[in-house]
Short mmCIF file of C-alpha atoms and ligand atoms in Angstrom, two decimals:
data_model
loop_
_atom_site.label_atom_id
_atom_site.label_comp_id
_atom_site.label_asym_id
_atom_site.label_seq_id
_atom_site.Cartn_x
_atom_site.Cartn_y
_atom_site.Cartn_z
CA GLN A 1 0.00 0.00 0.00
CA VAL A 2 1.47 3.33 -1.07
CA LEU A 3 1.19 6.16 1.40
CA ASP A 4 -1.03 8.97 0.22
CA ILE A 5 0.30 12.21 1.70
CA SER A 6 -1.38 14.60 -0.71
CA TRP A 7 -3.49 15.92 2.16
CA PHE A 8 -0.47 16.81 4.21
CA THR A 9 0.64 20.40 4.49
CA GLU A 10 3.36 21.94 6.59
CA SER A 11 0.73 23.92 8.45
CA MET A 12 -0.16 20.78 10.32
CA ARG A 13 2.66 21.41 12.75
CA GLU A 14 1.10 21.55 16.19
CA GLY A 15 2.93 23.88 18.57
CA ARG A 16 0.44 25.99 20.50
CA PRO A 17 1.98 29.29 21.62
CA VAL A 18 1.99 29.80 25.36
CA THR A 19 2.57 33.56 25.29
CA VAL A 20 -0.01 35.27 27.44
CA GLU A 21 -0.88 38.86 28.19
CA SER A 22 0.61 40.37 31.33
CA ARG A 23 -1.59 39.64 34.31
CA HIS A 24 -1.40 38.76 37.93
CA HIS A 25 -2.64 35.25 38.38
CA ILE A 26 -1.97 31.77 37.06
CA GLN A 27 -4.63 30.39 34.78
CA VAL A 28 -5.38 27.21 32.94
CA ARG A 29 -3.13 27.98 29.99
CA ASP A 30 -0.14 28.15 32.28
CA PHE A 31 -0.35 24.41 32.77
CA ASP A 32 0.58 24.26 29.10
CA ALA A 33 3.78 26.07 30.05
CA LEU A 34 4.58 23.33 32.56
CA GLU A 35 3.61 20.70 29.96
CA VAL A 36 6.14 22.20 27.52
CA LEU A 37 8.83 21.93 30.19
CA ALA A 38 7.78 18.34 31.00
CA GLU A 39 7.84 17.36 27.34
CA SER A 40 11.18 19.00 26.75
CA SER A 41 12.62 17.12 29.77
CA GLU A 42 11.21 13.92 28.31
CA PHE A 43 12.93 14.59 24.98
CA ASN A 44 16.16 15.17 26.92
CA GLU A 45 15.64 11.86 28.72
CA ASN A 46 15.32 13.57 32.08
CA GLU A 47 12.49 11.43 33.38
CA GLY A 48 12.70 12.72 36.94
CA ARG A 49 12.31 16.34 35.93
CA CYS A 50 9.55 15.44 33.46
CA LEU A 51 7.51 13.78 36.22
CA ALA A 52 8.20 16.68 38.58
CA PHE A 53 6.71 19.20 36.12
CA ARG A 54 3.67 16.97 35.46
CA ARG A 55 3.08 16.49 39.18
CA ALA A 56 3.39 20.24 39.79
CA ALA A 57 0.88 20.93 37.00
CA SER A 58 -1.60 18.50 38.50
CA VAL A 59 -1.22 20.01 41.99
CA LEU A 60 -1.87 23.50 40.59
CA LYS A 61 -4.83 22.20 38.59
CA SER A 62 -6.39 20.80 41.75
CA LEU A 63 -6.36 24.17 43.56
CA PRO A 64 -9.83 25.60 44.14
CA SER A 65 -8.83 29.08 43.03
CA ALA A 66 -6.24 30.79 40.84
CA VAL A 67 -2.77 31.42 42.21
CA ARG A 68 -2.26 35.17 42.55
CA SER A 69 1.03 35.35 44.37
CA LEU A 70 4.00 33.13 44.96
CA GLY A 71 3.03 33.15 48.64
CA ALA A 72 -0.16 31.30 47.75
CA THR A 73 1.85 28.28 46.64
CA GLN A 74 3.79 28.05 49.90
CA GLY A 75 3.27 24.73 51.61
CA LEU A 76 1.87 23.03 48.51
CA PRO A 77 3.42 19.64 47.87
CA CYS A 78 5.40 18.79 44.77
CA LEU A 79 6.34 22.29 43.64
CA GLY A 80 10.07 22.25 43.08
CA GLU A 81 12.33 25.24 42.58
CA HIS A 82 12.04 25.07 38.79
CA THR A 83 8.26 25.20 38.93
CA GLU A 84 8.35 28.02 41.50
CA ALA A 85 10.63 30.00 39.21
CA VAL A 86 8.26 29.51 36.27
CA ILE A 87 5.24 30.59 38.32
CA GLU A 88 7.10 33.64 39.60
CA GLU A 89 8.04 34.67 36.07
CA ILE A 90 4.51 34.25 34.79
CA LEU A 91 3.10 36.25 37.71
CA GLN A 92 5.61 39.01 37.11
CA PHE A 93 5.81 39.19 33.32
CA GLY A 94 2.81 37.23 32.09
CA ARG A 95 5.12 34.86 30.25
CA CYS A 96 8.04 32.53 30.80
CA PHE A 97 11.24 33.10 28.89
CA LYS A 98 12.48 29.50 29.24
CA VAL A 99 9.20 28.10 27.88
CA GLU A 100 9.25 30.44 24.89
CA GLU A 101 12.84 29.53 24.21
CA ILE A 102 11.95 25.83 24.16
CA GLN A 103 8.99 26.42 21.88
CA CYS A 104 11.23 28.16 19.39
CA ASP A 105 13.82 25.40 19.56
CA GLU A 106 14.14 23.46 16.32
CA ARG A 107 14.80 20.14 18.02
CA TYR A 108 11.82 20.48 20.37
CA GLN A 109 9.54 21.37 17.47
CA ALA A 110 10.72 18.43 15.36
CA LEU A 111 10.49 15.91 18.22
CA LYS A 112 7.03 17.15 19.18
CA LEU A 113 5.85 16.85 15.60
CA PHE A 114 7.35 13.38 15.06
CA THR A 115 6.10 11.92 18.35
CA SER A 116 2.59 13.08 17.47
CA VAL A 117 2.53 10.18 14.98
CA PHE A 118 1.05 6.91 16.31
CA GLY A 119 3.95 4.45 16.63
CA VAL A 120 6.70 7.05 16.87
CA GLY A 121 8.35 7.41 20.30
CA PRO A 122 11.10 9.77 21.47
CA LYS A 123 13.87 7.37 20.32
CA THR A 124 12.69 7.15 16.71
CA ALA A 125 11.96 10.88 16.65
CA GLU A 126 15.49 11.61 17.85
CA LYS A 127 16.96 9.30 15.19
CA TRP A 128 15.08 11.10 12.44
CA TYR A 129 16.05 14.49 13.83
CA ARG A 130 19.74 13.48 13.85
CA ARG A 131 19.48 12.52 10.19
CA GLY A 132 18.51 16.13 9.55
CA LEU A 133 14.84 15.39 8.94
CA ARG A 134 12.47 18.17 10.03
CA SER A 135 9.06 17.54 8.46
CA PHE A 136 6.71 14.66 7.59
CA LYS A 137 7.40 15.25 3.92
CA GLU A 138 11.13 14.84 4.44
CA ILE A 139 10.58 11.61 6.38
CA LEU A 140 8.19 10.13 3.85
CA ASN A 141 10.44 11.09 0.92
CA GLU A 142 13.60 9.66 2.50
CA PRO A 143 14.21 6.25 0.89
CA ALA A 144 16.52 5.11 3.70
CA ILE A 145 13.73 5.40 6.28
CA GLN A 146 11.88 2.14 6.82
CA LEU A 147 8.60 2.74 8.56
CA ASN A 148 7.18 -0.16 10.53
CA LYS A 149 3.55 -1.23 10.16
CA MET A 150 2.39 0.88 13.10
CA GLN A 151 4.12 4.03 11.87
CA ARG A 152 2.72 3.54 8.37
CA ALA A 153 -0.76 3.40 9.86
CA GLY A 154 0.15 6.42 11.99
CA PHE A 155 0.94 8.49 8.90
CA LEU A 156 -1.86 7.05 6.79
CA TYR A 157 -4.54 7.99 9.34
CA TYR A 158 -2.70 10.93 10.89
CA ARG A 159 -5.35 13.48 10.08
CA ASP A 160 -8.15 11.44 11.67
CA ILE A 161 -6.40 10.08 14.72
CA SER A 162 -4.73 13.35 15.70
CA LYS A 163 -8.21 14.86 15.86
CA THR A 164 -10.07 14.49 19.19
CA VAL A 165 -12.73 11.84 19.71
CA SER A 166 -16.07 13.13 21.01
CA LYS A 167 -18.26 11.50 23.64
CA ALA A 168 -20.85 10.65 20.97
CA GLU A 169 -18.17 8.97 18.84
CA ALA A 170 -16.94 7.02 21.90
CA GLN A 171 -20.51 5.97 22.63
CA ALA A 172 -20.97 4.77 19.04
CA LEU A 173 -17.78 2.72 19.31
CA ARG A 174 -18.98 1.26 22.57
CA CYS A 175 -22.09 -0.01 20.79
CA ILE A 176 -20.00 -1.57 18.02
CA ILE A 177 -17.57 -3.26 20.41
CA GLU A 178 -20.37 -4.37 22.73
CA GLU A 179 -22.34 -5.93 19.89
CA THR A 180 -19.24 -7.70 18.58
CA VAL A 181 -18.13 -9.03 21.98
CA HIS A 182 -21.63 -10.17 22.94
CA TRP A 183 -22.24 -11.80 19.58
CA ILE A 184 -19.27 -14.02 20.39
CA MET A 185 -19.91 -14.43 24.12
CA PRO A 186 -23.25 -13.09 25.41
CA ASP A 187 -22.18 -12.96 29.06
CA ALA A 188 -18.77 -11.34 28.52
CA ILE A 189 -18.13 -8.22 30.62
CA LEU A 190 -17.28 -4.99 28.83
CA ALA A 191 -16.30 -1.69 30.43
CA LEU A 192 -15.47 1.67 28.92
CA THR A 193 -12.27 2.92 30.62
CA GLY A 194 -9.74 5.72 30.05
CA GLY A 195 -10.69 9.37 29.90
CA PHE A 196 -14.30 8.71 28.85
CA ARG A 197 -14.96 6.73 32.02
CA ARG A 198 -13.67 9.77 33.91
CA GLY A 199 -16.41 11.74 32.21
CA LYS A 200 -14.18 13.64 29.78
CA GLU A 201 -15.94 15.25 26.81
CA TYR A 202 -13.04 14.54 24.45
CA GLY A 203 -10.28 11.97 24.19
CA HIS A 204 -7.49 10.85 21.88
CA ASP A 205 -8.75 7.26 21.73
CA VAL A 206 -11.38 4.96 23.27
CA ASP A 207 -10.31 2.37 25.85
CA PHE A 208 -12.17 -0.82 26.82
CA LEU A 209 -11.69 -3.68 29.26
CA VAL A 210 -13.13 -7.07 28.35
CA THR A 211 -13.36 -10.10 30.61
CA THR A 212 -15.50 -13.14 31.33
CA PRO A 213 -17.47 -14.18 34.45
CA GLU A 214 -15.42 -17.36 34.84
CA LEU A 215 -11.63 -17.37 34.99
CA GLY A 216 -10.02 -18.83 31.89
CA ARG A 217 -12.93 -18.36 29.51
CA GLU A 218 -11.29 -15.13 28.29
CA GLU A 219 -8.66 -17.17 26.44
CA GLY A 220 -9.04 -16.73 22.70
CA LEU A 221 -11.84 -14.20 23.06
CA LEU A 222 -9.85 -11.19 21.87
CA LEU A 223 -8.59 -12.89 18.71
CA HIS A 224 -12.17 -13.82 17.95
CA VAL A 225 -13.29 -10.20 18.45
CA ILE A 226 -10.51 -8.99 16.14
CA ASP A 227 -11.61 -11.52 13.48
CA ARG A 228 -15.17 -10.37 13.73
CA LEU A 229 -14.22 -6.66 13.39
CA GLN A 230 -12.16 -7.63 10.37
CA ASP A 231 -15.18 -9.42 8.85
CA GLN A 232 -17.26 -6.28 9.34
CA GLY A 233 -14.67 -4.43 7.25
CA ILE A 234 -14.04 -1.78 9.89
CA LEU A 235 -10.59 -2.84 11.10
CA LEU A 236 -8.02 -0.45 9.61
CA TYR A 237 -5.07 -1.46 11.80
CA CYS A 238 -4.45 -4.02 14.51
CA GLU A 239 -1.54 -4.77 16.77
CA HIS A 240 -2.26 -7.73 19.02
CA GLN A 241 -0.14 -8.56 22.07
CA GLY A 242 -0.56 -11.93 23.74
CA THR A 243 -0.59 -12.22 27.51
CA THR A 244 2.68 -12.40 29.46
CA PHE A 245 0.88 -12.21 32.80
CA ASP A 246 2.51 -14.07 35.69
CA ALA A 247 0.36 -14.35 38.83
CA THR A 248 3.33 -15.05 41.10
CA LYS A 249 5.09 -11.76 40.35
CA LEU A 250 4.95 -8.87 42.82
CA PRO A 251 3.44 -5.63 41.52
CA SER A 252 5.94 -3.54 39.58
CA CYS A 253 7.45 -0.45 41.20
CA ASN A 254 8.01 1.12 37.81
CA PHE A 255 4.84 2.93 36.85
CA GLU A 256 5.79 3.43 33.25
CA ALA A 257 6.05 -0.31 32.66
CA MET A 258 3.23 -1.58 30.44
CA ASP A 259 0.99 -4.23 31.91
CA HIS A 260 1.14 -7.89 30.87
CA PHE A 261 -2.49 -8.52 29.92
CA GLU A 262 -3.50 -9.60 26.47
CA LYS A 263 -4.46 -6.48 24.52
CA CYS A 264 -4.74 -4.90 21.12
CA PHE A 265 -4.17 -1.42 19.76
CA LEU A 266 -6.59 -0.81 16.93
CA ILE A 267 -7.60 1.77 14.38
CA VAL A 268 -11.28 1.35 13.62
CA ARG A 269 -13.49 2.87 10.95
CA LEU A 270 -16.54 4.68 12.29
CA TYR A 271 -19.35 5.71 9.93
CA GLU A 272 -21.26 8.96 10.03
CA ASP A 273 -24.66 7.32 10.44
CA GLN A 274 -23.48 5.39 13.51
CA VAL A 275 -22.91 8.56 15.52
CA GLU A 276 -25.64 10.63 17.09
CA GLY A 277 -25.14 14.17 15.81
CA GLY A 278 -22.64 12.97 13.19
CA LEU A 279 -18.87 12.75 13.01
CA GLN A 280 -16.35 15.43 13.86
CA ARG A 281 -14.82 16.44 10.56
CA ASN A 282 -11.91 18.35 9.16
CA PRO A 283 -12.89 21.25 6.91
CA GLY A 284 -13.43 20.10 3.33
CA ASP A 285 -13.60 16.44 4.31
CA SER A 286 -16.73 14.84 2.92
CA ARG A 287 -15.98 11.21 3.68
CA ALA A 288 -18.78 9.25 5.35
CA TRP A 289 -16.37 7.87 7.98
CA ARG A 290 -13.40 8.67 10.16
CA ALA A 291 -10.68 6.55 11.74
CA ILE A 292 -10.47 6.23 15.53
CA ARG A 293 -7.87 4.67 17.84
CA VAL A 294 -9.27 1.96 20.11
CA ASP A 295 -7.54 -0.02 22.88
CA LEU A 296 -8.95 -3.36 24.07
CA VAL A 297 -7.47 -5.04 27.15
CA VAL A 298 -8.39 -8.49 28.48
CA PRO A 299 -7.47 -9.12 32.13
CA PRO A 300 -8.51 -12.40 33.76
CA VAL A 301 -11.60 -11.72 35.89
CA ASP A 302 -9.76 -11.99 39.23
CA ARG A 303 -7.58 -9.05 38.10
CA TYR A 304 -10.47 -6.99 36.79
CA ALA A 305 -10.53 -4.40 39.61
CA THR A 306 -6.83 -3.49 39.50
CA ALA A 307 -6.91 -3.47 35.71
CA LEU A 308 -9.98 -1.22 35.69
CA LEU A 309 -8.36 1.23 38.11
CA GLY A 310 -5.15 1.33 36.07
CA TRP A 311 -6.89 1.75 32.73
CA THR A 312 -9.31 4.35 34.03
CA GLY A 313 -6.37 6.59 34.95
CA SER A 314 -5.61 9.37 34.80
CA ARG A 315 -1.96 8.46 34.53
CA GLN A 316 -1.14 11.10 37.13
CA PHE A 317 -3.90 9.96 39.51
CA VAL A 318 -2.77 6.32 39.39
CA ARG A 319 0.87 7.34 39.74
CA ASP A 320 0.03 9.36 42.87
CA LEU A 321 -2.13 6.58 44.31
CA ARG A 322 0.65 4.05 43.84
CA ARG A 323 3.12 6.39 45.48
CA PHE A 324 0.75 6.84 48.41
CA ALA A 325 0.30 3.06 48.73
CA ARG A 326 4.04 2.47 48.77
CA LYS A 327 5.04 5.33 51.07
CA GLU A 328 2.11 5.48 53.48
CA ARG A 329 0.83 1.90 53.53
CA ARG A 330 3.81 -0.26 52.53
CA MET A 331 1.65 -1.70 49.78
CA LEU A 332 2.47 -2.22 46.13
CA PHE A 333 -0.06 -2.23 43.37
CA ASP A 334 -0.15 -2.13 39.63
CA ASN A 335 -2.68 -3.19 36.98
CA HIS A 336 -2.24 -6.84 38.02
CA ALA A 337 -2.40 -6.97 41.80
CA LEU A 338 -2.34 -5.32 45.22
CA TYR A 339 0.35 -6.56 47.63
CA ASP A 340 0.86 -5.84 51.34
CA LYS A 341 4.59 -5.78 52.15
CA THR A 342 4.01 -5.90 55.91
CA LYS A 343 1.78 -8.97 55.77
CA LYS A 344 3.78 -10.33 52.83
CA MET A 345 0.60 -11.29 50.99
CA PHE A 346 -1.56 -10.40 48.00
CA LEU A 347 -4.87 -8.72 48.87
CA SER A 348 -7.80 -9.88 46.83
CA THR A 349 -9.93 -7.30 45.04
CA THR A 350 -13.23 -7.75 43.25
CA THR A 351 -14.17 -4.10 42.79
CA GLU A 352 -12.36 -0.77 42.70
CA GLU A 353 -13.98 -0.01 46.07
CA ASP A 354 -12.03 -2.95 47.58
CA ILE A 355 -8.76 -1.33 46.53
CA PHE A 356 -9.62 1.95 48.24
CA VAL A 357 -10.75 0.05 51.37
CA HIS A 358 -7.44 -1.87 51.51
CA LEU A 359 -5.58 1.43 51.14
CA GLY A 360 -7.63 2.99 53.93
CA LEU A 361 -8.95 5.69 51.62
CA GLU A 362 -12.41 6.93 50.84
CA TYR A 363 -13.66 5.83 47.44
CA VAL A 364 -12.77 8.26 44.64
CA GLU A 365 -15.30 8.36 41.79
CA PRO A 366 -13.88 8.07 38.26
CA TRP A 367 -14.87 11.66 37.43
CA GLN A 368 -12.77 12.80 40.42
CA ARG A 369 -9.65 11.11 39.04
CA ASN A 370 -8.78 13.68 36.39
CA ALA A 371 -5.53 14.80 38.06
P1 TTP B 401 -4.77 6.62 27.53
O1 TTP B 401 -5.80 6.12 26.61
O2 TTP B 401 -3.42 6.88 26.95
O3 TTP B 401 -5.19 7.98 28.26
P2 TTP B 401 -6.60 8.59 28.66
O4 TTP B 401 -7.71 7.70 28.21
O5 TTP B 401 -6.53 8.90 30.11
O6 TTP B 401 -6.65 9.96 27.88
P3 TTP B 401 -6.87 10.17 26.30
O7 TTP B 401 -8.10 10.98 26.16
O8 TTP B 401 -5.65 10.91 25.86
O9 TTP B 401 -6.98 8.85 25.65
O10 TTP B 401 -4.58 5.59 28.72
C1 TTP B 401 -5.63 5.25 29.60
C2 TTP B 401 -5.06 4.71 30.87
O11 TTP B 401 -4.52 3.42 30.67
C3 TTP B 401 -3.93 5.57 31.44
O12 TTP B 401 -4.20 5.87 32.80
C4 TTP B 401 -2.72 4.72 31.36
C5 TTP B 401 -3.27 3.32 31.30
N1 TTP B 401 -2.45 2.36 30.56
C6 TTP B 401 -2.03 1.23 31.22
O13 TTP B 401 -2.34 1.05 32.41
N2 TTP B 401 -1.26 0.32 30.55
C7 TTP B 401 -0.92 0.48 29.24
O14 TTP B 401 -0.25 -0.39 28.67
C8 TTP B 401 -1.38 1.69 28.55
C9 TTP B 401 -1.03 1.92 27.11
C10 TTP B 401 -2.14 2.58 29.26
MN1 MN B 402 -7.76 6.93 26.26
MN1 MN B 403 -3.37 9.70 25.92
MN1 MN B 404 -5.54 4.29 25.26
#
């Protein structure tokens, strides 16, 4: 299949400017400033600093009112000296010099653009940048560059999958997935997870958990679902990963580690007439469908609660909860299990509520987990 890039123009570079008028409080857009710093740290492989900026942004986001003076941030957790300096600059000048410098940086711009493609991580982006490549056109016209299957799909459907997914589109996909799963196994359990379970209006993909009432019956189910989507002619891309789950392993301390459940990363075709109120469209696009990224994960039913919590996110919320568990409760948990280090035993969980009970915390509703 030859890549059609006729639709691509240089103007599709992302890069939102963070310059703001001079004013005397911190507002929502300033979190973008911290996000730029986090991203830039990520590109420079400074994972610690990246996490620090993200944590600081989420602490500021959770404040009930705007920050109007540096004094107002005194005593807040997780605000390091770098973040304090950024806030001070924004309060004083309405902008942050360091952030603007990064946004103008050629390497930052190229890496941000490249990593916006599905299947392209910081390593690949860096490799392309070092070869002197700066735009999609240059990458796609460079004969020495071998794109893998995922990256080809990433470019092919770039315009659709870099566009947000609406709640109505997510709902339509839920119906499609539900019908497919239940056609194969009427009593299978399906849950919408990710940002849409947290009540978000928009997302970058749609995430689902699938399991079965009895342990073991989930084996083979996902491959069957994939087959069925293929038969319906709506499967545009599929990467399937078999399970590597090991029930004897302790929960991982490394949050960024992917979980071991069987899963697939899909690109699915969604038709106009399947969505209440119609599809979100790019100007001038008259196609009757759009492509959407979908993740399906299949934990065994006895791991459903931890998997649901992990896949509901947000990333920052789960990261903080795991940190709390480790530091305050001597407990480890990840998407697979909850483990008590004092008692040296796994704690069984059937629902998300059980996890909060074990951690000695009040239940936090999904819509309150948008940290
Ligand atoms: P995402 O779909 O990346 O994020 P999101 O749904 O919160 O937001 P968006 O609108 O951008 O899609 O991931 C959902 C959650 O799943 C997130 O908290 C991280 C988690 N996750 C895992 O636990 N394991 C994995 O292997 C992956 C890819 C994600
Ligand atoms: Mn998601
Ligand atoms: Mn995401
Ligand atoms: Mn996802």
